[in-house]
Amino acid sequence: VTVDDLYYLKRGGRMSSATASLATVLNIKPILRVNNEGKIVAADKVRGRRASIHALFQKISDYADNIGKQTVMICHADCRADADYLASMIDSALKPVEIIINSIGPVVGAHGGPGALLLPGAPRDPAGSLDDGEAHVERVAQRVHALTLRQPVGDWPLRFRLDDASA
């Protein structure tokens, strides 16, 4: 995840006022990730919006296995042009099966604010490979689904709707 404006991270208590002010003056953009304990931590810091988008691209390039056989999802908060730019970089260099671009839902959007760009990914197991392929894709799809619009997106392999009473 990367954000365009640090105000929302500061307002949500994820960053102090002094840090947010200094980072804004220096045009520093954090690259955030969720660690094994489920906490949001800074994975990297870069200067400038384009550099933050390139850092997201570098992360998927470094950590994705067999991306040519996978679907990539990019979620954005009112920054479709940045999502399209990231998608074009991923498509030209890594050639995934499909790239789905979707909006970030209100809960995640409230923490990241307008300009948040999310690249959900599949973590590696300790041996360095992805765990149980289809089951893992299903878990990632459910998490992304819960974080975004709560509706199936394209041909993404969702088995149910979270707001469906029968589920």
mmCIF file of C-alpha atoms in Angstrom:
data_model
loop_
_atom_site.group_PDB
_atom_site.id
_atom_site.type_symbol
_atom_site.label_atom_id
_atom_site.label_comp_id
_atom_site.label_asym_id
_atom_site.label_seq_id
_atom_site.Cartn_x
_atom_site.Cartn_y
_atom_site.Cartn_z
ATOM 1 C CA VAL A 1 0.000 0.000 0.000
ATOM 2 C CA THR A 2 1.140 3.519 -0.676
ATOM 3 C CA VAL A 3 -0.630 6.779 0.067
ATOM 4 C CA ASP A 4 -0.476 10.176 -1.567
ATOM 5 C CA ASP A 5 -1.305 12.317 1.482
ATOM 6 C CA LEU A 6 0.017 11.522 4.966
ATOM 7 C CA TYR A 7 -2.762 13.520 6.642
ATOM 8 C CA TYR A 8 -5.023 10.461 6.838
ATOM 9 C CA LEU A 9 -2.315 8.266 8.378
ATOM 10 C CA LYS A 10 -1.694 10.991 10.950
ATOM 11 C CA ARG A 11 -5.393 11.422 11.622
ATOM 12 C CA GLY A 12 -5.833 7.660 12.078
ATOM 13 C CA GLY A 13 -3.014 7.533 14.631
ATOM 14 C CA ARG A 14 -0.614 5.574 12.418
ATOM 15 C CA MET A 15 1.879 8.437 12.259
ATOM 16 C CA SER A 16 2.783 11.295 14.578
ATOM 17 C CA SER A 17 2.113 14.898 13.576
ATOM 18 C CA ALA A 18 5.828 15.709 13.516
ATOM 19 C CA THR A 19 6.650 12.722 11.302
ATOM 20 C CA ALA A 20 3.784 13.480 8.927
ATOM 21 C CA SER A 21 4.753 17.150 8.662
ATOM 22 C CA LEU A 22 8.424 16.425 8.001
ATOM 23 C CA ALA A 23 7.636 13.639 5.506
ATOM 24 C CA THR A 24 5.193 15.916 3.670
ATOM 25 C CA VAL A 25 7.796 18.698 3.365
ATOM 26 C CA LEU A 26 10.374 16.185 2.069
ATOM 27 C CA ASN A 27 7.787 14.485 -0.210
ATOM 28 C CA ILE A 28 8.414 11.096 1.417
ATOM 29 C CA LYS A 29 5.825 8.414 0.653
ATOM 30 C CA PRO A 30 5.705 5.257 2.780
ATOM 31 C CA ILE A 31 5.256 1.799 1.319
ATOM 32 C CA LEU A 32 3.156 -0.053 3.878
ATOM 33 C CA ARG A 33 2.500 -3.743 4.382
ATOM 34 C CA VAL A 34 0.744 -5.982 6.874
ATOM 35 C CA ASN A 35 3.180 -8.053 8.943
ATOM 36 C CA ASN A 36 2.634 -11.585 10.283
ATOM 37 C CA GLU A 37 0.918 -10.192 13.402
ATOM 38 C CA GLY A 38 -1.610 -8.273 11.262
ATOM 39 C CA LYS A 39 -0.113 -4.851 12.014
ATOM 40 C CA ILE A 40 0.528 -2.230 9.359
ATOM 41 C CA VAL A 41 4.248 -1.461 9.157
ATOM 42 C CA ALA A 42 6.443 0.585 6.838
ATOM 43 C CA ALA A 43 8.192 -1.699 4.365
ATOM 44 C CA ASP A 44 10.002 1.123 2.612
ATOM 45 C CA LYS A 45 10.098 4.899 2.174
ATOM 46 C CA VAL A 46 10.635 6.702 -1.106
ATOM 47 C CA ARG A 47 10.562 10.292 -2.341
ATOM 48 C CA GLY A 48 7.720 11.169 -4.685
ATOM 49 C CA ARG A 49 4.509 9.626 -5.929
ATOM 50 C CA ARG A 50 6.013 8.022 -9.063
ATOM 51 C CA ALA A 51 8.768 6.473 -6.962
ATOM 52 C CA SER A 52 6.140 4.984 -4.623
ATOM 53 C CA ILE A 53 4.318 3.433 -7.579
ATOM 54 C CA HIS A 54 7.624 2.050 -8.894
ATOM 55 C CA ALA A 55 8.316 0.633 -5.415
ATOM 56 C CA LEU A 56 4.983 -1.239 -5.502
ATOM 57 C CA PHE A 57 5.934 -2.599 -8.921
ATOM 58 C CA GLN A 58 9.327 -3.667 -7.578
ATOM 59 C CA LYS A 59 7.685 -5.461 -4.635
ATOM 60 C CA ILE A 60 5.428 -7.513 -6.904
ATOM 61 C CA SER A 61 8.370 -8.221 -9.228
ATOM 62 C CA ASP A 62 10.512 -9.440 -6.345
ATOM 63 C CA TYR A 63 7.934 -11.497 -4.476
ATOM 64 C CA ALA A 64 5.502 -12.908 -7.031
ATOM 65 C CA ASP A 65 5.945 -16.483 -8.211
ATOM 66 C CA ASN A 66 4.638 -17.524 -11.623
ATOM 67 C CA ILE A 67 2.891 -14.214 -12.121
ATOM 68 C CA GLY A 68 2.356 -15.134 -15.762
ATOM 69 C CA LYS A 69 -0.238 -17.650 -14.538
ATOM 70 C CA GLN A 70 -1.932 -15.358 -12.005
ATOM 71 C CA THR A 71 -4.488 -12.583 -11.836
ATOM 72 C CA VAL A 72 -3.251 -9.323 -10.315
ATOM 73 C CA MET A 73 -5.601 -6.981 -8.472
ATOM 74 C CA ILE A 74 -4.928 -3.278 -7.986
ATOM 75 C CA CYS A 75 -7.168 -1.250 -5.683
ATOM 76 C CA HIS A 76 -7.203 2.542 -5.607
ATOM 77 C CA ALA A 77 -8.841 5.407 -3.726
ATOM 78 C CA ASP A 78 -9.757 7.982 -6.351
ATOM 79 C CA CYS A 79 -6.466 7.656 -8.248
ATOM 80 C CA ARG A 80 -7.430 5.634 -11.313
ATOM 81 C CA ALA A 81 -4.647 7.164 -13.423
ATOM 82 C CA ASP A 82 -2.017 5.893 -10.946
ATOM 83 C CA ALA A 83 -3.668 2.450 -10.889
ATOM 84 C CA ASP A 84 -3.612 2.383 -14.706
ATOM 85 C CA TYR A 85 0.065 3.397 -14.706
ATOM 86 C CA LEU A 86 0.928 0.588 -12.268
ATOM 87 C CA ALA A 87 -1.153 -1.859 -14.320
ATOM 88 C CA SER A 88 0.688 -0.911 -17.521
ATOM 89 C CA MET A 89 4.073 -1.486 -15.842
ATOM 90 C CA ILE A 90 2.971 -4.872 -14.482
ATOM 91 C CA ASP A 91 1.399 -5.918 -17.781
ATOM 92 C CA SER A 92 4.376 -4.974 -19.942
ATOM 93 C CA ALA A 93 7.043 -6.501 -17.697
ATOM 94 C CA LEU A 94 5.381 -9.449 -15.951
ATOM 95 C CA LYS A 95 2.540 -10.451 -18.318
ATOM 96 C CA PRO A 96 -0.092 -11.702 -15.810
ATOM 97 C CA VAL A 97 -3.190 -13.534 -17.014
ATOM 98 C CA GLU A 98 -5.396 -10.590 -16.055
ATOM 99 C CA ILE A 99 -5.215 -7.317 -14.158
ATOM 100 C CA ILE A 100 -8.301 -6.222 -12.241
ATOM 101 C CA ILE A 101 -8.548 -2.605 -11.095
ATOM 102 C CA ASN A 102 -11.061 -1.867 -8.359
ATOM 103 C CA SER A 103 -11.880 0.895 -5.893
ATOM 104 C CA ILE A 104 -10.844 0.676 -2.261
ATOM 105 C CA GLY A 105 -13.812 0.516 0.090
ATOM 106 C CA PRO A 106 -14.668 3.149 2.693
ATOM 107 C CA VAL A 107 -12.958 1.457 5.664
ATOM 108 C CA VAL A 108 -9.531 1.141 4.047
ATOM 109 C CA GLY A 109 -10.065 4.425 2.216
ATOM 110 C CA ALA A 110 -10.642 6.251 5.496
ATOM 111 C CA HIS A 111 -7.186 5.190 6.726
ATOM 112 C CA GLY A 112 -5.321 5.820 3.470
ATOM 113 C CA GLY A 113 -7.339 8.718 2.117
ATOM 114 C CA PRO A 114 -7.644 9.768 -1.519
ATOM 115 C CA GLY A 115 -4.628 8.615 -3.473
ATOM 116 C CA ALA A 116 -4.154 5.317 -1.619
ATOM 117 C CA LEU A 117 -2.983 2.540 -3.925
ATOM 118 C CA LEU A 118 -3.192 -1.081 -2.788
ATOM 119 C CA LEU A 119 -1.591 -4.108 -4.390
ATOM 120 C CA PRO A 120 -2.911 -7.156 -2.516
ATOM 121 C CA GLY A 121 -0.458 -10.001 -2.639
ATOM 122 C CA ALA A 122 0.029 -13.591 -1.689
ATOM 123 C CA PRO A 123 2.637 -14.076 1.045
ATOM 124 C CA ARG A 124 5.238 -16.777 0.725
ATOM 125 C CA ASP A 125 5.444 -19.607 3.196
ATOM 126 C CA PRO A 126 8.768 -20.112 5.063
ATOM 127 C CA ALA A 127 9.995 -22.471 2.319
ATOM 128 C CA GLY A 128 9.639 -19.634 -0.181
ATOM 129 C CA SER A 129 6.735 -20.919 -2.247
ATOM 130 C CA LEU A 130 3.052 -20.142 -2.152
ATOM 131 C CA ASP A 131 0.917 -22.347 0.062
ATOM 132 C CA ASP A 132 -1.956 -24.512 -1.192
ATOM 133 C CA GLY A 133 -2.665 -22.663 -4.463
ATOM 134 C CA GLU A 134 -6.447 -22.610 -4.873
ATOM 135 C CA ALA A 135 -7.216 -22.341 -1.141
ATOM 136 C CA HIS A 136 -4.792 -19.438 -0.855
ATOM 137 C CA VAL A 137 -6.324 -17.629 -3.839
ATOM 138 C CA GLU A 138 -9.738 -18.079 -2.228
ATOM 139 C CA ARG A 139 -8.522 -16.554 1.075
ATOM 140 C CA VAL A 140 -6.911 -13.598 -0.689
ATOM 141 C CA ALA A 141 -10.052 -13.053 -2.774
ATOM 142 C CA GLN A 142 -12.207 -13.102 0.357
ATOM 143 C CA ARG A 143 -9.963 -10.559 2.099
ATOM 144 C CA VAL A 144 -9.865 -8.242 -0.902
ATOM 145 C CA HIS A 145 -13.603 -8.640 -1.305
ATOM 146 C CA ALA A 146 -14.160 -7.687 2.328
ATOM 147 C CA LEU A 147 -11.908 -4.640 1.977
ATOM 148 C CA THR A 148 -13.384 -3.287 -1.228
ATOM 149 C CA LEU A 149 -16.921 -3.000 -2.501
ATOM 150 C CA ARG A 150 -18.405 -6.194 -1.050
ATOM 151 C CA GLN A 151 -19.433 -7.242 -4.551
ATOM 152 C CA PRO A 152 -17.883 -9.773 -6.943
ATOM 153 C CA VAL A 153 -15.411 -8.126 -9.299
ATOM 154 C CA GLY A 154 -15.156 -9.406 -12.859
ATOM 155 C CA ASP A 155 -14.213 -13.074 -13.007
ATOM 156 C CA TRP A 156 -12.424 -13.005 -9.641
ATOM 157 C CA PRO A 157 -12.990 -16.425 -8.032
ATOM 158 C CA LEU A 158 -15.409 -15.443 -5.271
ATOM 159 C CA ARG A 159 -17.704 -18.144 -3.946
ATOM 160 C CA PHE A 160 -20.120 -15.913 -2.000
ATOM 161 C CA ARG A 161 -21.107 -12.355 -1.207
ATOM 162 C CA LEU A 162 -20.407 -11.147 2.323
ATOM 163 C CA ASP A 163 -23.645 -9.187 2.426
ATOM 164 C CA ASP A 164 -25.708 -12.195 1.273
ATOM 165 C CA ALA A 165 -27.907 -13.498 4.114
ATOM 166 C CA SER A 166 -27.652 -17.071 2.834
ATOM 167 C CA ALA A 167 -23.853 -17.177 3.142
#
